[in-house]
mmCIF file of C-alpha atoms in Angstrom:
data_model
loop_
_atom_site.group_PDB
_atom_site.id
_atom_site.type_symbol
_atom_site.label_atom_id
_atom_site.label_comp_id
_atom_site.label_asym_id
_atom_site.label_seq_id
_atom_site.Cartn_x
_atom_site.Cartn_y
_atom_site.Cartn_z
ATOM 1 C CA LYS A 1 3.537 29.371 4.445
ATOM 2 C CA GLN A 2 0.031 28.385 5.469
ATOM 3 C CA GLU A 3 -0.399 26.983 8.959
ATOM 4 C CA VAL A 4 -3.611 25.433 10.243
ATOM 5 C CA THR A 5 -4.342 25.008 13.933
ATOM 6 C CA GLN A 6 -7.172 23.115 15.574
ATOM 7 C CA ILE A 7 -8.343 23.628 19.115
ATOM 8 C CA PRO A 8 -8.906 21.669 21.265
ATOM 9 C CA ALA A 9 -6.663 18.715 20.462
ATOM 10 C CA ALA A 10 -9.032 16.409 22.304
ATOM 11 C CA LEU A 11 -12.555 16.708 23.611
ATOM 12 C CA SER A 12 -14.709 14.363 25.675
ATOM 13 C CA VAL A 13 -18.425 15.088 26.063
ATOM 14 C CA PRO A 14 -21.551 13.265 27.245
ATOM 15 C CA GLU A 15 -24.049 12.111 24.657
ATOM 16 C CA GLY A 16 -26.577 14.744 23.613
ATOM 17 C CA GLU A 17 -24.309 17.730 24.125
ATOM 18 C CA ASN A 18 -23.843 20.379 21.445
ATOM 19 C CA LEU A 19 -20.199 21.121 20.717
ATOM 20 C CA VAL A 20 -17.933 23.370 18.684
ATOM 21 C CA LEU A 21 -14.606 22.504 17.103
ATOM 22 C CA ASN A 22 -12.286 25.303 16.069
ATOM 23 C CA CYS A 23 -9.920 25.719 13.143
ATOM 24 C CA SER A 24 -7.697 28.702 12.407
ATOM 25 C CA PHE A 25 -5.399 29.424 9.483
ATOM 26 C CA THR A 26 -2.687 32.015 9.023
ATOM 27 C CA ASP A 27 -3.111 32.941 5.341
ATOM 28 C CA SER A 28 -6.617 34.135 4.506
ATOM 29 C CA ALA A 29 -6.066 33.789 0.726
ATOM 30 C CA ILE A 30 -7.826 30.442 0.511
ATOM 31 C CA TYR A 31 -10.102 28.960 -2.106
ATOM 32 C CA ASN A 32 -12.053 26.783 0.259
ATOM 33 C CA LEU A 33 -11.995 24.938 3.557
ATOM 34 C CA GLN A 34 -13.019 21.360 4.059
ATOM 35 C CA TRP A 35 -13.912 19.463 7.223
ATOM 36 C CA PHE A 36 -13.166 15.751 7.415
ATOM 37 C CA ARG A 37 -13.804 12.935 9.808
ATOM 38 C CA GLN A 38 -11.303 10.128 10.367
ATOM 39 C CA ASP A 39 -11.984 6.923 12.257
ATOM 40 C CA PRO A 40 -8.964 5.078 13.708
ATOM 41 C CA GLY A 41 -6.797 3.558 10.989
ATOM 42 C CA LYS A 42 -9.187 4.640 8.262
ATOM 43 C CA GLY A 43 -9.241 7.180 5.478
ATOM 44 C CA LEU A 44 -10.836 10.609 5.566
ATOM 45 C CA THR A 45 -14.541 11.161 5.066
ATOM 46 C CA SER A 46 -15.528 14.567 3.726
ATOM 47 C CA LEU A 47 -18.133 16.250 5.924
ATOM 48 C CA LEU A 48 -18.503 19.777 4.596
ATOM 49 C CA LEU A 49 -16.877 21.982 1.991
ATOM 50 C CA ILE A 50 -17.098 25.762 2.332
ATOM 51 C CA GLN A 51 -16.044 27.929 -0.584
ATOM 52 C CA SER A 52 -14.213 31.151 0.213
ATOM 53 C CA SER A 53 -17.266 33.186 -0.819
ATOM 54 C CA GLN A 54 -19.575 31.335 1.582
ATOM 55 C CA ARG A 55 -20.185 31.947 5.264
ATOM 56 C CA GLU A 56 -21.537 28.556 6.269
ATOM 57 C CA GLN A 57 -22.627 25.120 5.173
ATOM 58 C CA THR A 58 -24.986 22.659 6.834
ATOM 59 C CA SER A 59 -25.417 18.921 6.606
ATOM 60 C CA GLY A 60 -27.764 17.246 9.036
ATOM 61 C CA ARG A 61 -26.523 17.875 12.572
ATOM 62 C CA LEU A 62 -23.357 19.523 11.301
ATOM 63 C CA ASN A 63 -22.873 23.196 10.601
ATOM 64 C CA ALA A 64 -19.595 24.730 9.514
ATOM 65 C CA SER A 65 -18.898 28.440 9.385
ATOM 66 C CA LEU A 66 -16.086 30.357 7.745
ATOM 67 C CA ASP A 67 -14.715 33.795 8.528
ATOM 68 C CA LYS A 68 -12.007 34.137 5.923
ATOM 69 C CA SER A 69 -10.862 37.596 6.953
ATOM 70 C CA SER A 70 -10.092 36.484 10.484
ATOM 71 C CA GLY A 71 -8.775 33.093 9.409
ATOM 72 C CA ARG A 72 -11.259 31.017 11.363
ATOM 73 C CA SER A 73 -13.731 28.226 10.869
ATOM 74 C CA THR A 74 -15.913 26.359 13.324
ATOM 75 C CA LEU A 75 -17.655 23.019 13.090
ATOM 76 C CA TYR A 76 -20.793 22.802 15.187
ATOM 77 C CA ILE A 77 -22.156 19.360 16.037
ATOM 78 C CA ALA A 78 -25.659 19.286 17.460
ATOM 79 C CA ALA A 79 -26.959 16.601 19.803
ATOM 80 C CA SER A 80 -23.771 14.562 19.757
ATOM 81 C CA GLN A 81 -23.949 10.759 19.615
ATOM 82 C CA PRO A 82 -21.407 8.032 20.456
ATOM 83 C CA GLY A 83 -21.117 7.362 16.714
ATOM 84 C CA ASP A 84 -19.680 10.859 16.302
ATOM 85 C CA SER A 85 -16.540 9.746 18.125
ATOM 86 C CA ALA A 86 -13.654 10.232 15.695
ATOM 87 C CA THR A 87 -10.896 12.659 14.807
ATOM 88 C CA TYR A 88 -12.079 15.776 12.993
ATOM 89 C CA LEU A 89 -9.701 17.505 10.615
ATOM 90 C CA CYS A 90 -9.966 20.797 8.829
ATOM 91 C CA ALA A 91 -8.002 21.544 5.666
ATOM 92 C CA VAL A 92 -7.593 24.610 3.489
ATOM 93 C CA ARG A 93 -6.882 24.922 -0.199
ATOM 94 C CA GLN A 94 -4.770 27.859 -1.327
ATOM 95 C CA GLY A 95 -4.826 29.696 -4.620
ATOM 96 C CA GLU A 96 -5.037 28.308 -8.128
ATOM 97 C CA THR A 97 -1.297 27.629 -8.367
ATOM 98 C CA SER A 98 -1.604 25.176 -5.493
ATOM 99 C CA GLY A 99 -4.004 23.015 -7.463
ATOM 100 C CA SER A 100 -5.690 20.503 -5.206
ATOM 101 C CA ARG A 101 -3.095 20.713 -2.450
ATOM 102 C CA LEU A 102 -4.619 20.776 1.032
ATOM 103 C CA THR A 103 -2.976 21.977 4.234
ATOM 104 C CA PHE A 104 -4.313 20.151 7.278
ATOM 105 C CA GLY A 105 -4.609 20.928 10.925
ATOM 106 C CA GLU A 106 -3.572 18.362 13.537
ATOM 107 C CA GLY A 107 -7.160 17.426 14.246
ATOM 108 C CA THR A 108 -9.498 17.293 17.234
ATOM 109 C CA GLN A 109 -10.054 13.864 18.741
ATOM 110 C CA LEU A 110 -13.677 13.720 19.862
ATOM 111 C CA THR A 111 -15.098 11.162 22.283
ATOM 112 C CA VAL A 112 -18.832 11.117 22.930
ATOM 113 C CA ASN A 113 -19.686 9.083 26.012
ATOM 114 C CA PRO A 114 -22.997 7.184 26.243
ATOM 115 C CA LYS B 1 -20.463 5.526 -7.973
ATOM 116 C CA ALA B 2 -17.332 3.866 -6.658
ATOM 117 C CA GLY B 3 -15.123 5.834 -4.312
ATOM 118 C CA VAL B 4 -11.368 6.205 -4.259
ATOM 119 C CA THR B 5 -9.680 2.808 -4.152
ATOM 120 C CA GLN B 6 -6.222 2.267 -2.733
ATOM 121 C CA THR B 7 -4.301 -0.972 -2.928
ATOM 122 C CA PRO B 8 -2.921 -2.721 -1.077
ATOM 123 C CA ARG B 9 -4.457 -1.846 2.283
ATOM 124 C CA TYR B 10 -1.494 -3.107 4.284
ATOM 125 C CA LEU B 11 2.173 -3.631 3.496
ATOM 126 C CA ILE B 12 5.175 -4.776 5.487
ATOM 127 C CA LYS B 13 8.560 -4.096 3.951
ATOM 128 C CA THR B 14 12.170 -4.309 5.031
ATOM 129 C CA ARG B 15 14.523 -1.351 5.188
ATOM 130 C CA GLY B 16 16.217 -0.741 1.873
ATOM 131 C CA GLN B 17 13.443 -2.250 -0.201
ATOM 132 C CA GLN B 18 11.157 -0.288 -2.485
ATOM 133 C CA VAL B 19 7.382 -0.210 -2.590
ATOM 134 C CA THR B 20 4.655 0.826 -5.025
ATOM 135 C CA LEU B 21 1.218 1.947 -3.905
ATOM 136 C CA SER B 22 -1.773 2.318 -6.201
ATOM 137 C CA CYS B 23 -4.715 4.699 -6.246
ATOM 138 C CA SER B 24 -7.769 4.596 -8.494
ATOM 139 C CA PRO B 25 -9.694 7.876 -8.313
ATOM 140 C CA ILE B 26 -13.407 8.364 -8.626
ATOM 141 C CA SER B 27 -14.516 7.881 -12.209
ATOM 142 C CA GLY B 28 -14.147 11.118 -14.133
ATOM 143 C CA HIS B 29 -11.751 12.703 -11.655
ATOM 144 C CA ARG B 30 -8.499 13.865 -13.167
ATOM 145 C CA SER B 31 -6.602 15.085 -10.115
ATOM 146 C CA VAL B 32 -4.919 12.702 -7.701
ATOM 147 C CA SER B 33 -2.994 13.846 -4.637
ATOM 148 C CA TRP B 34 -0.953 11.805 -2.187
ATOM 149 C CA TYR B 35 -0.473 12.432 1.533
ATOM 150 C CA GLN B 36 1.570 10.834 4.274
ATOM 151 C CA GLN B 37 0.053 10.605 7.742
ATOM 152 C CA THR B 38 2.148 9.910 10.826
ATOM 153 C CA PRO B 39 1.395 10.464 14.524
ATOM 154 C CA GLY B 40 4.172 13.010 14.846
ATOM 155 C CA GLN B 41 3.776 15.019 11.626
ATOM 156 C CA GLY B 42 0.088 14.708 10.889
ATOM 157 C CA LEU B 43 -0.999 14.827 7.250
ATOM 158 C CA GLN B 44 1.740 15.970 4.901
ATOM 159 C CA PHE B 45 1.287 16.611 1.184
ATOM 160 C CA LEU B 46 3.503 14.514 -1.079
ATOM 161 C CA PHE B 47 2.494 15.438 -4.628
ATOM 162 C CA GLU B 48 -0.389 15.989 -6.986
ATOM 163 C CA TYR B 49 -0.951 14.709 -10.498
ATOM 164 C CA PHE B 50 -3.363 16.179 -12.988
ATOM 165 C CA SER B 51 -3.803 14.810 -16.496
ATOM 166 C CA GLU B 52 -0.639 12.699 -16.154
ATOM 167 C CA THR B 53 1.506 15.682 -15.109
ATOM 168 C CA GLN B 54 2.901 16.410 -11.673
ATOM 169 C CA ARG B 55 1.423 19.754 -10.742
ATOM 170 C CA ASN B 56 2.628 20.204 -7.172
ATOM 171 C CA LYS B 57 5.213 18.615 -4.952
ATOM 172 C CA GLY B 58 5.689 18.696 -1.199
ATOM 173 C CA ASN B 59 8.916 18.679 0.784
ATOM 174 C CA PHE B 60 9.851 15.038 0.573
ATOM 175 C CA PRO B 61 13.127 13.494 -0.600
ATOM 176 C CA GLY B 62 13.547 12.220 -4.126
ATOM 177 C CA ARG B 63 13.006 8.662 -2.886
ATOM 178 C CA PHE B 64 9.327 9.460 -3.110
ATOM 179 C CA SER B 65 8.012 9.553 -6.643
ATOM 180 C CA GLY B 66 4.786 9.063 -8.468
ATOM 181 C CA ARG B 67 3.075 8.937 -11.783
ATOM 182 C CA GLN B 68 -0.370 9.060 -13.288
ATOM 183 C CA PHE B 69 -1.702 7.040 -16.167
ATOM 184 C CA SER B 70 -4.041 8.072 -18.956
ATOM 185 C CA ASN B 71 -6.996 6.553 -17.078
ATOM 186 C CA SER B 72 -6.128 8.834 -14.102
ATOM 187 C CA ARG B 73 -4.986 5.942 -11.911
ATOM 188 C CA SER B 74 -1.892 6.890 -9.983
ATOM 189 C CA GLU B 75 0.991 5.063 -8.412
ATOM 190 C CA MET B 76 3.382 6.195 -5.743
ATOM 191 C CA ASN B 77 6.818 4.663 -5.327
ATOM 192 C CA VAL B 78 9.169 4.848 -2.378
ATOM 193 C CA SER B 79 12.681 3.558 -2.904
ATOM 194 C CA THR B 80 15.303 2.608 -0.334
ATOM 195 C CA LEU B 81 12.757 2.422 2.473
ATOM 196 C CA GLU B 82 13.629 3.802 5.887
ATOM 197 C CA LEU B 83 11.979 3.059 9.231
ATOM 198 C CA GLY B 84 10.617 6.597 9.241
ATOM 199 C CA ASP B 85 8.613 5.893 6.101
ATOM 200 C CA SER B 86 6.204 3.819 8.163
ATOM 201 C CA ALA B 87 2.920 5.678 7.830
ATOM 202 C CA LEU B 88 -0.590 5.693 6.474
ATOM 203 C CA TYR B 89 -0.467 6.842 2.855
ATOM 204 C CA LEU B 90 -3.645 8.475 1.649
ATOM 205 C CA CYS B 91 -4.759 9.312 -1.834
ATOM 206 C CA ALA B 92 -7.321 11.976 -2.695
ATOM 207 C CA SER B 93 -9.133 12.625 -5.933
ATOM 208 C CA SER B 94 -10.788 15.769 -7.215
ATOM 209 C CA SER B 95 -12.761 16.303 -10.354
ATOM 210 C CA SER B 96 -11.022 19.132 -12.149
ATOM 211 C CA GLY B 97 -8.247 19.999 -9.741
ATOM 212 C CA SER B 98 -9.379 23.608 -9.613
ATOM 213 C CA GLY B 99 -9.405 25.474 -6.349
ATOM 214 C CA THR B 100 -13.111 25.103 -5.745
ATOM 215 C CA THR B 101 -13.447 21.353 -5.998
ATOM 216 C CA GLU B 102 -13.994 18.908 -3.169
ATOM 217 C CA ALA B 103 -11.406 16.265 -2.286
ATOM 218 C CA PHE B 104 -12.389 12.659 -1.651
ATOM 219 C CA PHE B 105 -10.026 10.287 0.087
ATOM 220 C CA GLY B 106 -9.412 6.576 -0.100
ATOM 221 C CA GLN B 107 -9.029 4.229 2.880
ATOM 222 C CA GLY B 108 -5.270 4.451 2.726
ATOM 223 C CA THR B 109 -2.373 2.038 2.596
ATOM 224 C CA ARG B 110 -0.715 1.259 5.915
ATOM 225 C CA LEU B 111 3.002 0.801 5.279
ATOM 226 C CA THR B 112 5.182 -0.697 7.979
ATOM 227 C CA VAL B 113 8.943 -0.731 7.449
ATOM 228 C CA VAL B 114 10.879 -3.159 9.653
#
């Protein structure tokens, strides 16, 4: 059974700081890994999707890496801003028989202080 | 292009009642998945529908059911509501439902059972 863990559970940083969020998974047989952002009481916004054959993806100030063999992914946020405050979730998709089913971590709650 | 639309946004129901939630996926997407999010359990997979067929099912009691229509819209039904069913219910759509596709989420339906 796939298990996804995110460390740290919460993080508070001053504005402008670069930061790294971590995600680990127990079963390396994944199709892809997706990072999401969730604002309080809202749905999930997709940030980055990394296919199992890729090592990293970038979007603006965000960079996500994937090391499938070691079961790890990191989300790097450059020059953090107060608007980045949210909960960040990583999710993995298993093999073809799992269809679109995602297994989520518990999330990292990020607070960026002005 | 419209995103994933969930209705209603908020619901208050009494124990023992039943409820139906609706999800309209992104146009052209054929896969719809449902998730339950609670503070204690995080995001848990309920089920996935693809081309009107349930393709995957999570570990939830039979009180939770769903269906998908020919236009890919999906409904989720919970019968005999319990207090523990209070949660944010999220719907995700994917284009083909294959392992490589990206998931897009709606804003969710907040269900409160009293």
